Short mmCIF file of N, CA and C and ligand atoms in Angstrom, two decimals:
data_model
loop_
_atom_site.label_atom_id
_atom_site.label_comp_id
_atom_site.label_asym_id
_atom_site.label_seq_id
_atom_site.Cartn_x
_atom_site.Cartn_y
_atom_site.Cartn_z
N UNK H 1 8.31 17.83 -4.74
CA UNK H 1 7.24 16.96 -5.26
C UNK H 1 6.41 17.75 -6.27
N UNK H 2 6.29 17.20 -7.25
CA UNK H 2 5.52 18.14 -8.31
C UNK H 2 3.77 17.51 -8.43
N UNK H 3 3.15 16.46 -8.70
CA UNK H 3 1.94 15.99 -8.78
C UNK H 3 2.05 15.03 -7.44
N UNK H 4 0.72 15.35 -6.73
CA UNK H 4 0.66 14.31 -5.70
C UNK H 4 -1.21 14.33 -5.72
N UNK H 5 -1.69 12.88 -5.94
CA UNK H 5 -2.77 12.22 -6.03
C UNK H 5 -3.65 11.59 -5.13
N UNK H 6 -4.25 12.47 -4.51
CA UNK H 6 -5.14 12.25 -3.48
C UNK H 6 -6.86 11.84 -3.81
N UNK H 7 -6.81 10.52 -3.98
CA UNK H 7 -7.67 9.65 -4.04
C UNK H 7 -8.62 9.65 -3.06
N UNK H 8 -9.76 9.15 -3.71
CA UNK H 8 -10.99 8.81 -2.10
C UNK H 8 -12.48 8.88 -2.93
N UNK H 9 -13.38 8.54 -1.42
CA UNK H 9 -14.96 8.50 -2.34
C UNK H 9 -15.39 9.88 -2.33
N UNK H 10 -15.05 10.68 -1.01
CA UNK H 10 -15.21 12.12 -0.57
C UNK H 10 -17.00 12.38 -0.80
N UNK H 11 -17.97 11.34 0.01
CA UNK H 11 -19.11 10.98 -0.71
C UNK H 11 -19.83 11.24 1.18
N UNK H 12 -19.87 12.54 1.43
CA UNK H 12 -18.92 13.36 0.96
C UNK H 12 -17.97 14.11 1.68
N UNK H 13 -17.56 14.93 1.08
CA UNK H 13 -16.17 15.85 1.54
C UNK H 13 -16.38 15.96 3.01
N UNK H 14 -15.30 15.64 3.74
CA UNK H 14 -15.55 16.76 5.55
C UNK H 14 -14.44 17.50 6.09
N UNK H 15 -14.25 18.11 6.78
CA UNK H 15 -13.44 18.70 7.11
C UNK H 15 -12.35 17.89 7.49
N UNK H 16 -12.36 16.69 7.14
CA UNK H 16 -10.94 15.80 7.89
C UNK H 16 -10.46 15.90 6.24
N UNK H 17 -11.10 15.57 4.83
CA UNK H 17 -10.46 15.55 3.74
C UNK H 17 -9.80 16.61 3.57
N UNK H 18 -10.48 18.19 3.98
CA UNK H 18 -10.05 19.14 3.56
C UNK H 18 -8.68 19.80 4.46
N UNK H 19 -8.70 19.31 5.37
CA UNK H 19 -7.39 19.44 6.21
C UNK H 19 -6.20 18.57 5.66
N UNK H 20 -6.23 17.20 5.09
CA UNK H 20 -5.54 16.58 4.39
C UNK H 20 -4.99 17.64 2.61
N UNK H 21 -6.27 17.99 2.12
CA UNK H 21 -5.79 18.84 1.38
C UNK H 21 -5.11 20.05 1.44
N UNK H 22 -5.58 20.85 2.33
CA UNK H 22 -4.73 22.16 2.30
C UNK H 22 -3.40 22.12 2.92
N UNK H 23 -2.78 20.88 3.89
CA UNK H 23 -1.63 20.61 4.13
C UNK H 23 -0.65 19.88 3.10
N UNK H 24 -1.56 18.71 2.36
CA UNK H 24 -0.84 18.26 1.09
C UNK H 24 -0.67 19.29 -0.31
N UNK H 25 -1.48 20.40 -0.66
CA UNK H 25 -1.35 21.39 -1.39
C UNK H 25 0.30 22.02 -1.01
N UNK H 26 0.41 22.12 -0.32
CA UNK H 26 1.74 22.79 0.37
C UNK H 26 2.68 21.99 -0.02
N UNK H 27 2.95 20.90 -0.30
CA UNK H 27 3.90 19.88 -0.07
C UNK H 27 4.35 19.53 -1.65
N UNK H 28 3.27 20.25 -2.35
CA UNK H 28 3.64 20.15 -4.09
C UNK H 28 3.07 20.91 -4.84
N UNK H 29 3.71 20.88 -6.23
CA UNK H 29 2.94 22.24 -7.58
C UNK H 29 1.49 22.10 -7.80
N UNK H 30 1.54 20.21 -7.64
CA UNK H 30 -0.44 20.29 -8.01
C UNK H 30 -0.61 18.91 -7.04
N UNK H 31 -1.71 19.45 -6.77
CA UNK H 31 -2.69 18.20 -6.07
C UNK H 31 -3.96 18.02 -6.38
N UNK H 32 -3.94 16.95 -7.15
CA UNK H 32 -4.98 16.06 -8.00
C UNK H 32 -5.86 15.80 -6.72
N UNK H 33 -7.45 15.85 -6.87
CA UNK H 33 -8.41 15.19 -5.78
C UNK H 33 -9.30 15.02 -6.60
N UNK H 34 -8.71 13.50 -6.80
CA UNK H 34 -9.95 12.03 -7.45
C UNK H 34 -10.71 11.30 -6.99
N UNK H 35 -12.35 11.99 -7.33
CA UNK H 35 -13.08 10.72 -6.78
C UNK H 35 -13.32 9.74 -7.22
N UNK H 36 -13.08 8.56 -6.76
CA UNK H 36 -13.15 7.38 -7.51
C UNK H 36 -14.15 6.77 -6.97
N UNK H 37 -14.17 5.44 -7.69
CA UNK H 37 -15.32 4.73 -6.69
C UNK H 37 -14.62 3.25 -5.66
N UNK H 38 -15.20 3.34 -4.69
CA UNK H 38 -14.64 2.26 -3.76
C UNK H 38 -15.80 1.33 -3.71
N UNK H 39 -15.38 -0.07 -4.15
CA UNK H 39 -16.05 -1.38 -4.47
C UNK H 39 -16.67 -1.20 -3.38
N UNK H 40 -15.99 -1.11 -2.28
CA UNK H 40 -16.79 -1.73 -0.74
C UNK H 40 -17.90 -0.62 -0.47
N UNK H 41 -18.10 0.31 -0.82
CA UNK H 41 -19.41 1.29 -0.42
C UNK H 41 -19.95 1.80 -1.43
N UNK H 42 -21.55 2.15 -0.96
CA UNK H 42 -22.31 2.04 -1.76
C UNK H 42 -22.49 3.44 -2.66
N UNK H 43 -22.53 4.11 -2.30
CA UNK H 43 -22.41 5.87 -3.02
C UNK H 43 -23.43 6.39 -2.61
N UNK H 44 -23.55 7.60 -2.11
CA UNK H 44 -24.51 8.49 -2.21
C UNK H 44 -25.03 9.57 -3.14
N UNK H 45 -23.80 10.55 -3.13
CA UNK H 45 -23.98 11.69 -3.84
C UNK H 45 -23.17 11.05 -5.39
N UNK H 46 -23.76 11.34 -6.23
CA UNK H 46 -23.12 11.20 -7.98
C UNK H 46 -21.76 11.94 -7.99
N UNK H 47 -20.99 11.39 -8.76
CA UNK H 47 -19.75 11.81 -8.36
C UNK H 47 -19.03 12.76 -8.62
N UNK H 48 -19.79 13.12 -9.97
CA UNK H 48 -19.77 14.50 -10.51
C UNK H 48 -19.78 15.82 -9.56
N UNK H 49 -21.16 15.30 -8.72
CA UNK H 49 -21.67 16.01 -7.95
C UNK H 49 -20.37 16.23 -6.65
N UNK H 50 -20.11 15.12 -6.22
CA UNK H 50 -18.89 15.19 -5.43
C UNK H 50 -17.91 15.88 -5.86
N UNK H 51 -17.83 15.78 -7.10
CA UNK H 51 -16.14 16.54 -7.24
C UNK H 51 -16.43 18.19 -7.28
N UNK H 52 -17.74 18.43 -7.46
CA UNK H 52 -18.04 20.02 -7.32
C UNK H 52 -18.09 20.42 -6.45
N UNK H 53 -18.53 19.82 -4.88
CA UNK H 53 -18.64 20.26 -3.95
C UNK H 53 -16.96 20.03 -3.20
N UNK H 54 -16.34 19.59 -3.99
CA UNK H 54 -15.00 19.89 -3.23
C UNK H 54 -14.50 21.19 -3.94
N UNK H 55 -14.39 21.24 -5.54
CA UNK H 55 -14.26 21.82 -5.53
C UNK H 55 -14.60 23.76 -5.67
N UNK H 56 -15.87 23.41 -4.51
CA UNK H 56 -16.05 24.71 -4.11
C UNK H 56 -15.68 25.09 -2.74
N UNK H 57 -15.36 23.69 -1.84
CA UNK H 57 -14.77 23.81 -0.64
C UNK H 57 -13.17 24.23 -1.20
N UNK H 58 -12.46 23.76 -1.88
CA UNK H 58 -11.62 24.03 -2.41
C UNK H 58 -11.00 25.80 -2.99
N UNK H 59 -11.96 26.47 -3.20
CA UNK H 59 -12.02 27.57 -3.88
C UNK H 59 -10.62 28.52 -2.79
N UNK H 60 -9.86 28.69 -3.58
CA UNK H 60 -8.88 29.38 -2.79
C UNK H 60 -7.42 28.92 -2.65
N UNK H 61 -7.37 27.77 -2.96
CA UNK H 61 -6.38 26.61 -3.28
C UNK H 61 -5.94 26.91 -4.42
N UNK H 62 -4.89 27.30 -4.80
CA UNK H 62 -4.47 27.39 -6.36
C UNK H 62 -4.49 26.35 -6.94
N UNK H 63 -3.38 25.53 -6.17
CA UNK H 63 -3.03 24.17 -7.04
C UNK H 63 -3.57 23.05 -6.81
N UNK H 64 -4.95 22.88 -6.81
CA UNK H 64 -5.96 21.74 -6.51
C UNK H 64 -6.46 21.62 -7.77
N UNK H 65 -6.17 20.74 -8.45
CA UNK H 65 -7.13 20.30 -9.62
C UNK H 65 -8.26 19.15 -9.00
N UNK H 66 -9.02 19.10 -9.78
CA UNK H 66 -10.18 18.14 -8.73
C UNK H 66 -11.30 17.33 -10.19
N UNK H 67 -11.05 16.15 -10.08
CA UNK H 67 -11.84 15.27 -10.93
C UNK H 67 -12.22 13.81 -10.50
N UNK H 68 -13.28 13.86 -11.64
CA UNK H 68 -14.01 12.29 -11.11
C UNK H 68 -13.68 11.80 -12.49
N UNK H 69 -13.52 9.98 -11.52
CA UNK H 69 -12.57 8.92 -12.70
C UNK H 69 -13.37 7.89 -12.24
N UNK H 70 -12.93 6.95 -13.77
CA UNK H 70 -13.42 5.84 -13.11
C UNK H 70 -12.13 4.86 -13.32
N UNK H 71 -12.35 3.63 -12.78
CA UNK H 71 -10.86 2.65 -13.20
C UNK H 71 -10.11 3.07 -11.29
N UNK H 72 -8.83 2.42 -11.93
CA UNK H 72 -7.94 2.31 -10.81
C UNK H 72 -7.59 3.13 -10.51
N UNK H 73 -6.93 3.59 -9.03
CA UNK H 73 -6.16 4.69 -8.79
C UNK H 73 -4.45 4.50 -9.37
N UNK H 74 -4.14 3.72 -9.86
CA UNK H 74 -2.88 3.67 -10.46
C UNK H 74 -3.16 4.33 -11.91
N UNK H 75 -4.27 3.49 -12.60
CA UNK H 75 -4.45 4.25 -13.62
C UNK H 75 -4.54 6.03 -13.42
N UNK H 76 -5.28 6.14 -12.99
CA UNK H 76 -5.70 7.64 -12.84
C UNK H 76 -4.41 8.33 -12.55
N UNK H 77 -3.67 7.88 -11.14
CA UNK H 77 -2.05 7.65 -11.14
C UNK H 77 -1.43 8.22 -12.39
N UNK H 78 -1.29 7.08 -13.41
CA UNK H 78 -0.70 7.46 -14.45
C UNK H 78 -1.55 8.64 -15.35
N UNK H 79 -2.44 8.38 -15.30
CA UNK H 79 -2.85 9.61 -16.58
C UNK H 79 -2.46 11.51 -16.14
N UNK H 80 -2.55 11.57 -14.89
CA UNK H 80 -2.10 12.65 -14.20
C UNK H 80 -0.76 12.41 -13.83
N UNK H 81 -0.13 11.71 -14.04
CA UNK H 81 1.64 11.88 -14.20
C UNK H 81 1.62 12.09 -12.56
N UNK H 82 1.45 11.55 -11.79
CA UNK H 82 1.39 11.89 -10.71
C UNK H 82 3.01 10.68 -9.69
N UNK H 83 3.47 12.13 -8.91
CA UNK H 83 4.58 11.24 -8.23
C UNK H 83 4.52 10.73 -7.11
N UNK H 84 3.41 10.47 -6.80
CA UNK H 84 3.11 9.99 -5.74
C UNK H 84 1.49 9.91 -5.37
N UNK H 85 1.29 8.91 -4.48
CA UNK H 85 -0.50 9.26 -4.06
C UNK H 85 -0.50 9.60 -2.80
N UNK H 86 -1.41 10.77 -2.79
CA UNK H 86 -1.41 11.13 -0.95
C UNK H 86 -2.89 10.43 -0.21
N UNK H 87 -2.79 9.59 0.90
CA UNK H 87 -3.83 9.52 1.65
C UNK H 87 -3.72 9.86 3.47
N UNK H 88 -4.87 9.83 3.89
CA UNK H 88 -5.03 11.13 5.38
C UNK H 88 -5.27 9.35 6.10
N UNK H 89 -4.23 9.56 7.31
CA UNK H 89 -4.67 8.44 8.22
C UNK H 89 -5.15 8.88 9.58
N UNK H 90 -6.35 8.80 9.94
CA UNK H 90 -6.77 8.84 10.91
C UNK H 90 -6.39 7.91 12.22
N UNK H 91 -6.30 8.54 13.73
CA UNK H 91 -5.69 7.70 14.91
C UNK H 91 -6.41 6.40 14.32
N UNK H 92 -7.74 5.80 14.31
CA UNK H 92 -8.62 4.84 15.14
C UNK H 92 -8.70 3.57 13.85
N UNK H 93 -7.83 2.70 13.39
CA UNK H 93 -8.12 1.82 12.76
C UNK H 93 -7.97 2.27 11.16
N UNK H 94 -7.29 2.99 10.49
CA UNK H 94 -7.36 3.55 9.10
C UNK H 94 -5.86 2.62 8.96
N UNK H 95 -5.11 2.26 9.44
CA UNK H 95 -3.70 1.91 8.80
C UNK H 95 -3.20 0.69 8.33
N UNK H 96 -4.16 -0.32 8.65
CA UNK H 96 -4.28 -1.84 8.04
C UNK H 96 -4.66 -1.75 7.17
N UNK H 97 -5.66 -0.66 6.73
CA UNK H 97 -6.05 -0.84 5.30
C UNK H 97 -5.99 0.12 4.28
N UNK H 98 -4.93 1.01 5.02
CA UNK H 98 -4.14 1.77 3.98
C UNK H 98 -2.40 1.30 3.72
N UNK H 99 -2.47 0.33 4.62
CA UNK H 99 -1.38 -0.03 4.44
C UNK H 99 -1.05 -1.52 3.21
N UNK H 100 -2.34 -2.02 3.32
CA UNK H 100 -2.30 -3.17 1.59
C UNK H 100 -2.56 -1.95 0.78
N UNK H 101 -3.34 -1.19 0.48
CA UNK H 101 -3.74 -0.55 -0.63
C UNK H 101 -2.08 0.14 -1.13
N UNK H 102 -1.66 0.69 -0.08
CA UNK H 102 -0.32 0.75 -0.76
C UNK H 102 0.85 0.04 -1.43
N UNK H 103 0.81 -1.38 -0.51
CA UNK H 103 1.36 -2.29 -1.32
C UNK H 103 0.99 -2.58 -2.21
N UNK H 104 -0.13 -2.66 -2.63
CA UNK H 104 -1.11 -2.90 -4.04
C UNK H 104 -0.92 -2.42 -4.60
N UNK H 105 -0.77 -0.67 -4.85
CA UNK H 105 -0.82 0.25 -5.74
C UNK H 105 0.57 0.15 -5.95
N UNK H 106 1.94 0.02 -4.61
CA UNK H 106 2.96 0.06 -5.01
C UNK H 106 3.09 -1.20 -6.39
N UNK H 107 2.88 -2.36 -6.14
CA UNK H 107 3.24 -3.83 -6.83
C UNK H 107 2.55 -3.33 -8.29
N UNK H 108 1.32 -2.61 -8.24
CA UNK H 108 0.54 -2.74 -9.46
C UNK H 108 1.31 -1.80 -10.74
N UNK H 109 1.49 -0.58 -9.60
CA UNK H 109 2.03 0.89 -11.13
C UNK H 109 2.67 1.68 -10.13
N UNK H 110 3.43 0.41 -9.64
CA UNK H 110 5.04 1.14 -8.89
C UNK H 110 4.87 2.73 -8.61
N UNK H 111 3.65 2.77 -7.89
CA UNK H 111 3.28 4.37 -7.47
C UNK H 111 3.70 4.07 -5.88
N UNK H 112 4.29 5.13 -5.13
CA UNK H 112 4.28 5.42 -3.56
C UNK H 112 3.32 6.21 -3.01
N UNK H 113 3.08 5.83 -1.97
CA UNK H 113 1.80 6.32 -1.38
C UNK H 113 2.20 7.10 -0.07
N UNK H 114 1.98 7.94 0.35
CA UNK H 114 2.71 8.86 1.70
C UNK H 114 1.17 9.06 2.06
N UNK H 115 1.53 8.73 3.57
CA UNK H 115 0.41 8.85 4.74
C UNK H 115 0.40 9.98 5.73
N UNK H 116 -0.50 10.88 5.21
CA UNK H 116 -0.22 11.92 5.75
C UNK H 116 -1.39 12.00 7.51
N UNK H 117 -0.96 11.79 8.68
CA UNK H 117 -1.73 11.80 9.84
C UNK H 117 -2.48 12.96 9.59
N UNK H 118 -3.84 12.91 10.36
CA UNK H 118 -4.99 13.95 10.36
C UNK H 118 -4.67 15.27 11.57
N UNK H 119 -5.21 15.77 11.34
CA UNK H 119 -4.64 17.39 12.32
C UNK H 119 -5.45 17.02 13.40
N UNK H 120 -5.28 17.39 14.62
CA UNK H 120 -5.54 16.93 15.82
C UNK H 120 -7.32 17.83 15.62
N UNK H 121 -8.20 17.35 16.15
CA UNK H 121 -9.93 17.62 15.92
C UNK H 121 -10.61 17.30 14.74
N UNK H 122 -10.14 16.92 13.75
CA UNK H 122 -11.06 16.13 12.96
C UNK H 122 -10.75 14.79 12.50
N UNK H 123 -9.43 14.14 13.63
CA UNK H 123 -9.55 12.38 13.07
C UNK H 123 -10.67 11.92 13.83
N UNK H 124 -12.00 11.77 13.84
CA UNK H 124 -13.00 11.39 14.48
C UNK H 124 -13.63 11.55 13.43
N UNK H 125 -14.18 12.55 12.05
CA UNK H 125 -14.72 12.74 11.23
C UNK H 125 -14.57 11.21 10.34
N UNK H 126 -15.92 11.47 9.22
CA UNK H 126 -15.98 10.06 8.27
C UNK H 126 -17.34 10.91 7.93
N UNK H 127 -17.25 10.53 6.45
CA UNK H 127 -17.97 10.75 5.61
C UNK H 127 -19.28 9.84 5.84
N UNK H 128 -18.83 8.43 6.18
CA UNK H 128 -20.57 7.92 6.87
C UNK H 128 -20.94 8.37 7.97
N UNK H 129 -20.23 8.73 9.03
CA UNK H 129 -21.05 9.76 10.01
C UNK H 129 -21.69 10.89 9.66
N UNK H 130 -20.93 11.53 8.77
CA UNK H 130 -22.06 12.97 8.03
C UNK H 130 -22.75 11.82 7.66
N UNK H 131 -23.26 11.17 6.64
CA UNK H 131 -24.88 10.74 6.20
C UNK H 131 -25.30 10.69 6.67
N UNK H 132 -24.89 9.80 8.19
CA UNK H 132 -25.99 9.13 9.19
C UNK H 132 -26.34 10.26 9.65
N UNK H 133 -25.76 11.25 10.41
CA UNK H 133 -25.85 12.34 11.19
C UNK H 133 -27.29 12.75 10.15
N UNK H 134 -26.71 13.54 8.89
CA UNK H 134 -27.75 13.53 8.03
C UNK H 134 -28.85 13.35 7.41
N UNK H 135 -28.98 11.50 7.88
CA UNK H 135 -29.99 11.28 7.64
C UNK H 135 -31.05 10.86 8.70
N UNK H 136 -30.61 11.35 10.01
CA UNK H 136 -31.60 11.49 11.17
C UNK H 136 -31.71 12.79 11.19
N UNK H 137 -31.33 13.70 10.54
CA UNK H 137 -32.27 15.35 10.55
C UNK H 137 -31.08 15.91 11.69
N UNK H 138 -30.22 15.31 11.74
CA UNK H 138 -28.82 16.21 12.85
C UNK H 138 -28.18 17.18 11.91
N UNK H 139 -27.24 18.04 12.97
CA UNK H 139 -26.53 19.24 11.91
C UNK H 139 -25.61 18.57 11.73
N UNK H 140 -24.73 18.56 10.33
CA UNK H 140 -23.41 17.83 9.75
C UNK H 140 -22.50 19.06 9.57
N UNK H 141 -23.34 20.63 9.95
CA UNK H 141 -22.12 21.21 9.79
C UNK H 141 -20.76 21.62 10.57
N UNK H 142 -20.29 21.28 11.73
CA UNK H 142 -19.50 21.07 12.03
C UNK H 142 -18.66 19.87 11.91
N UNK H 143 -18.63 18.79 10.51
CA UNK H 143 -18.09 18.54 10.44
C UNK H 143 -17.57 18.80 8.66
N UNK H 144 -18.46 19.50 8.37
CA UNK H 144 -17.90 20.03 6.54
C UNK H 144 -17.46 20.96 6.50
N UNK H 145 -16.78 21.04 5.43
CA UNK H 145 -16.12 22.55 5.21
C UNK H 145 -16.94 24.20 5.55
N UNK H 146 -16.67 24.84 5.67
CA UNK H 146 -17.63 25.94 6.37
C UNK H 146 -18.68 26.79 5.56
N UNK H 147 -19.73 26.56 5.96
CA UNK H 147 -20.66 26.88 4.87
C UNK H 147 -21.25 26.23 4.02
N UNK H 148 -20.83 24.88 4.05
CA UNK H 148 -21.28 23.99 2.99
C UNK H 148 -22.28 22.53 3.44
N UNK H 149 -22.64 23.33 4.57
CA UNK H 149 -23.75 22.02 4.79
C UNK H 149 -25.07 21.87 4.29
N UNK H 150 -25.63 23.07 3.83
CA UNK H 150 -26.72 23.16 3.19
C UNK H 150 -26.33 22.08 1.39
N UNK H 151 -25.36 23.22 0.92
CA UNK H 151 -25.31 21.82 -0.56
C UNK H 151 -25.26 20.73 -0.43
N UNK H 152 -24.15 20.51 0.54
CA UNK H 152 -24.08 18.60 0.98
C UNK H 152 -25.39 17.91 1.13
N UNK H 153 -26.27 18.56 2.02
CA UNK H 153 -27.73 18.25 2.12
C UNK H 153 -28.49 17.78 0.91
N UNK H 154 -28.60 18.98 0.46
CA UNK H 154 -29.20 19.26 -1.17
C UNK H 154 -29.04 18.00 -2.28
N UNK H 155 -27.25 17.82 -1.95
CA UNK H 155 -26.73 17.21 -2.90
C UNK H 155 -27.10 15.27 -2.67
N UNK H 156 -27.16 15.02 -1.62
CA UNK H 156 -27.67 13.88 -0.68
C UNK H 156 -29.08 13.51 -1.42
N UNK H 157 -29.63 14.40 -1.30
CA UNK H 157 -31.17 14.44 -1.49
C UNK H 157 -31.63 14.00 -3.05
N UNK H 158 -30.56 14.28 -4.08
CA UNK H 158 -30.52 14.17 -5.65
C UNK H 158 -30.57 12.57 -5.99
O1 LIG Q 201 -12.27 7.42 0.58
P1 LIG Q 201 -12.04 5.94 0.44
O2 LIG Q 201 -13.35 5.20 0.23
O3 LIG Q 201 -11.23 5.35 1.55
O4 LIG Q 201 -11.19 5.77 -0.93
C1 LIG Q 201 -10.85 4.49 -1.39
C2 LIG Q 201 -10.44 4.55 -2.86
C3 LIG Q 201 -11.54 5.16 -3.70
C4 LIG Q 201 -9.16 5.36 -3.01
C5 LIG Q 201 -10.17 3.06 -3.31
O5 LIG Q 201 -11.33 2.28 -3.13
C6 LIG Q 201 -9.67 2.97 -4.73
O6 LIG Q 201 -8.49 3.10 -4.97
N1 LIG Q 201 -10.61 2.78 -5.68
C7 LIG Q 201 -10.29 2.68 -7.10
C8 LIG Q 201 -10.14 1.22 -7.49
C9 LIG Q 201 -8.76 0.71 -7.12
O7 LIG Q 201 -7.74 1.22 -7.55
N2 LIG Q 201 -8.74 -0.35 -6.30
C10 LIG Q 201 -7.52 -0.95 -5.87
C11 LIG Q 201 -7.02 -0.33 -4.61
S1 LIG Q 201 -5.77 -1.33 -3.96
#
């Protein structure tokens, strides 16, 4: 597999994305991590801002390129020549609705989508549990990448 396109709001990053990444890094030459925007939620952190804080969780990863788009994930798809899109399915309810988005993306720009299951201790993680956690004054760092709960904070706060 040479480009594989790992989409999401990552709004923000937790340790369940970043376990999806450093196992999908392995699996190809480059792995694209696009934040896009998802109609159905509202945004927190700017997305810019998002794609920096991955990629500083990221730092160490060779082949992680990491950008913010706007438009479709097929588009984005295509502009990164990408052979595939990778997304992380968690045990508890993630597969009904990763499972149209793939038919969608398949029907739209004949892209395949591979579902990669979450590593056993962080399919419980979600990026709206860090906010909430967050925004009652709880610690979110056991569920972000290590060391990075203070920026996430910071970055929340902007
Ligand atoms: O992390 P998320 O919120 O589950 O990621 C969802 C995301 C951003 C990948 C999805 O909403 C998306 O693809 N957004 C871009 C617009 C698009 O292509 N919509 C059609 C999907 S079928």
């Amino acid at each position: 597999m040479r480009t594989l396109l790992y989409p999401g709001s990552f709004d923000p990053i937790t340790l369940g994305h970043l376990d999806i990444i450093q196992r999908g890094a392995k699996l190809c030459d480059r792995l694209v991590v696009a934040v896009l925007h998802n109609p159905g939620k509202k945004g927190t952190i700017e997305p810019q801002k998002r794609a920096e804080l991955i990629r500083k969780a990221c730092r160490g990863i060779g082949n992680v390129v990491v950008t913010a788009e706007e438009g479709l994930t097929i588009e984005c798809a295509a502009r990164w020549e990408a052979d595939a899109i990778l997304r992380g399915i968690r045990p508890l309810g993630d597969f009904e609705n990763e499972f149209t988005m793939a038919q969608l993306n398949r029907r739209l720009g004949h892209v395949e989508t591979l579902m990669m299951t979450t590593s056993q201790g962080v399919g419980d993680i979600s990026s709206s549990a860090v906010r909430e956690i967050a925004s009652f004054g709880g610690d979110i760092a056991p569920f972000v990448p290590e060391g990075m709960a203070q920026d996430i904070l910071d970055a929340m706060k902007k």
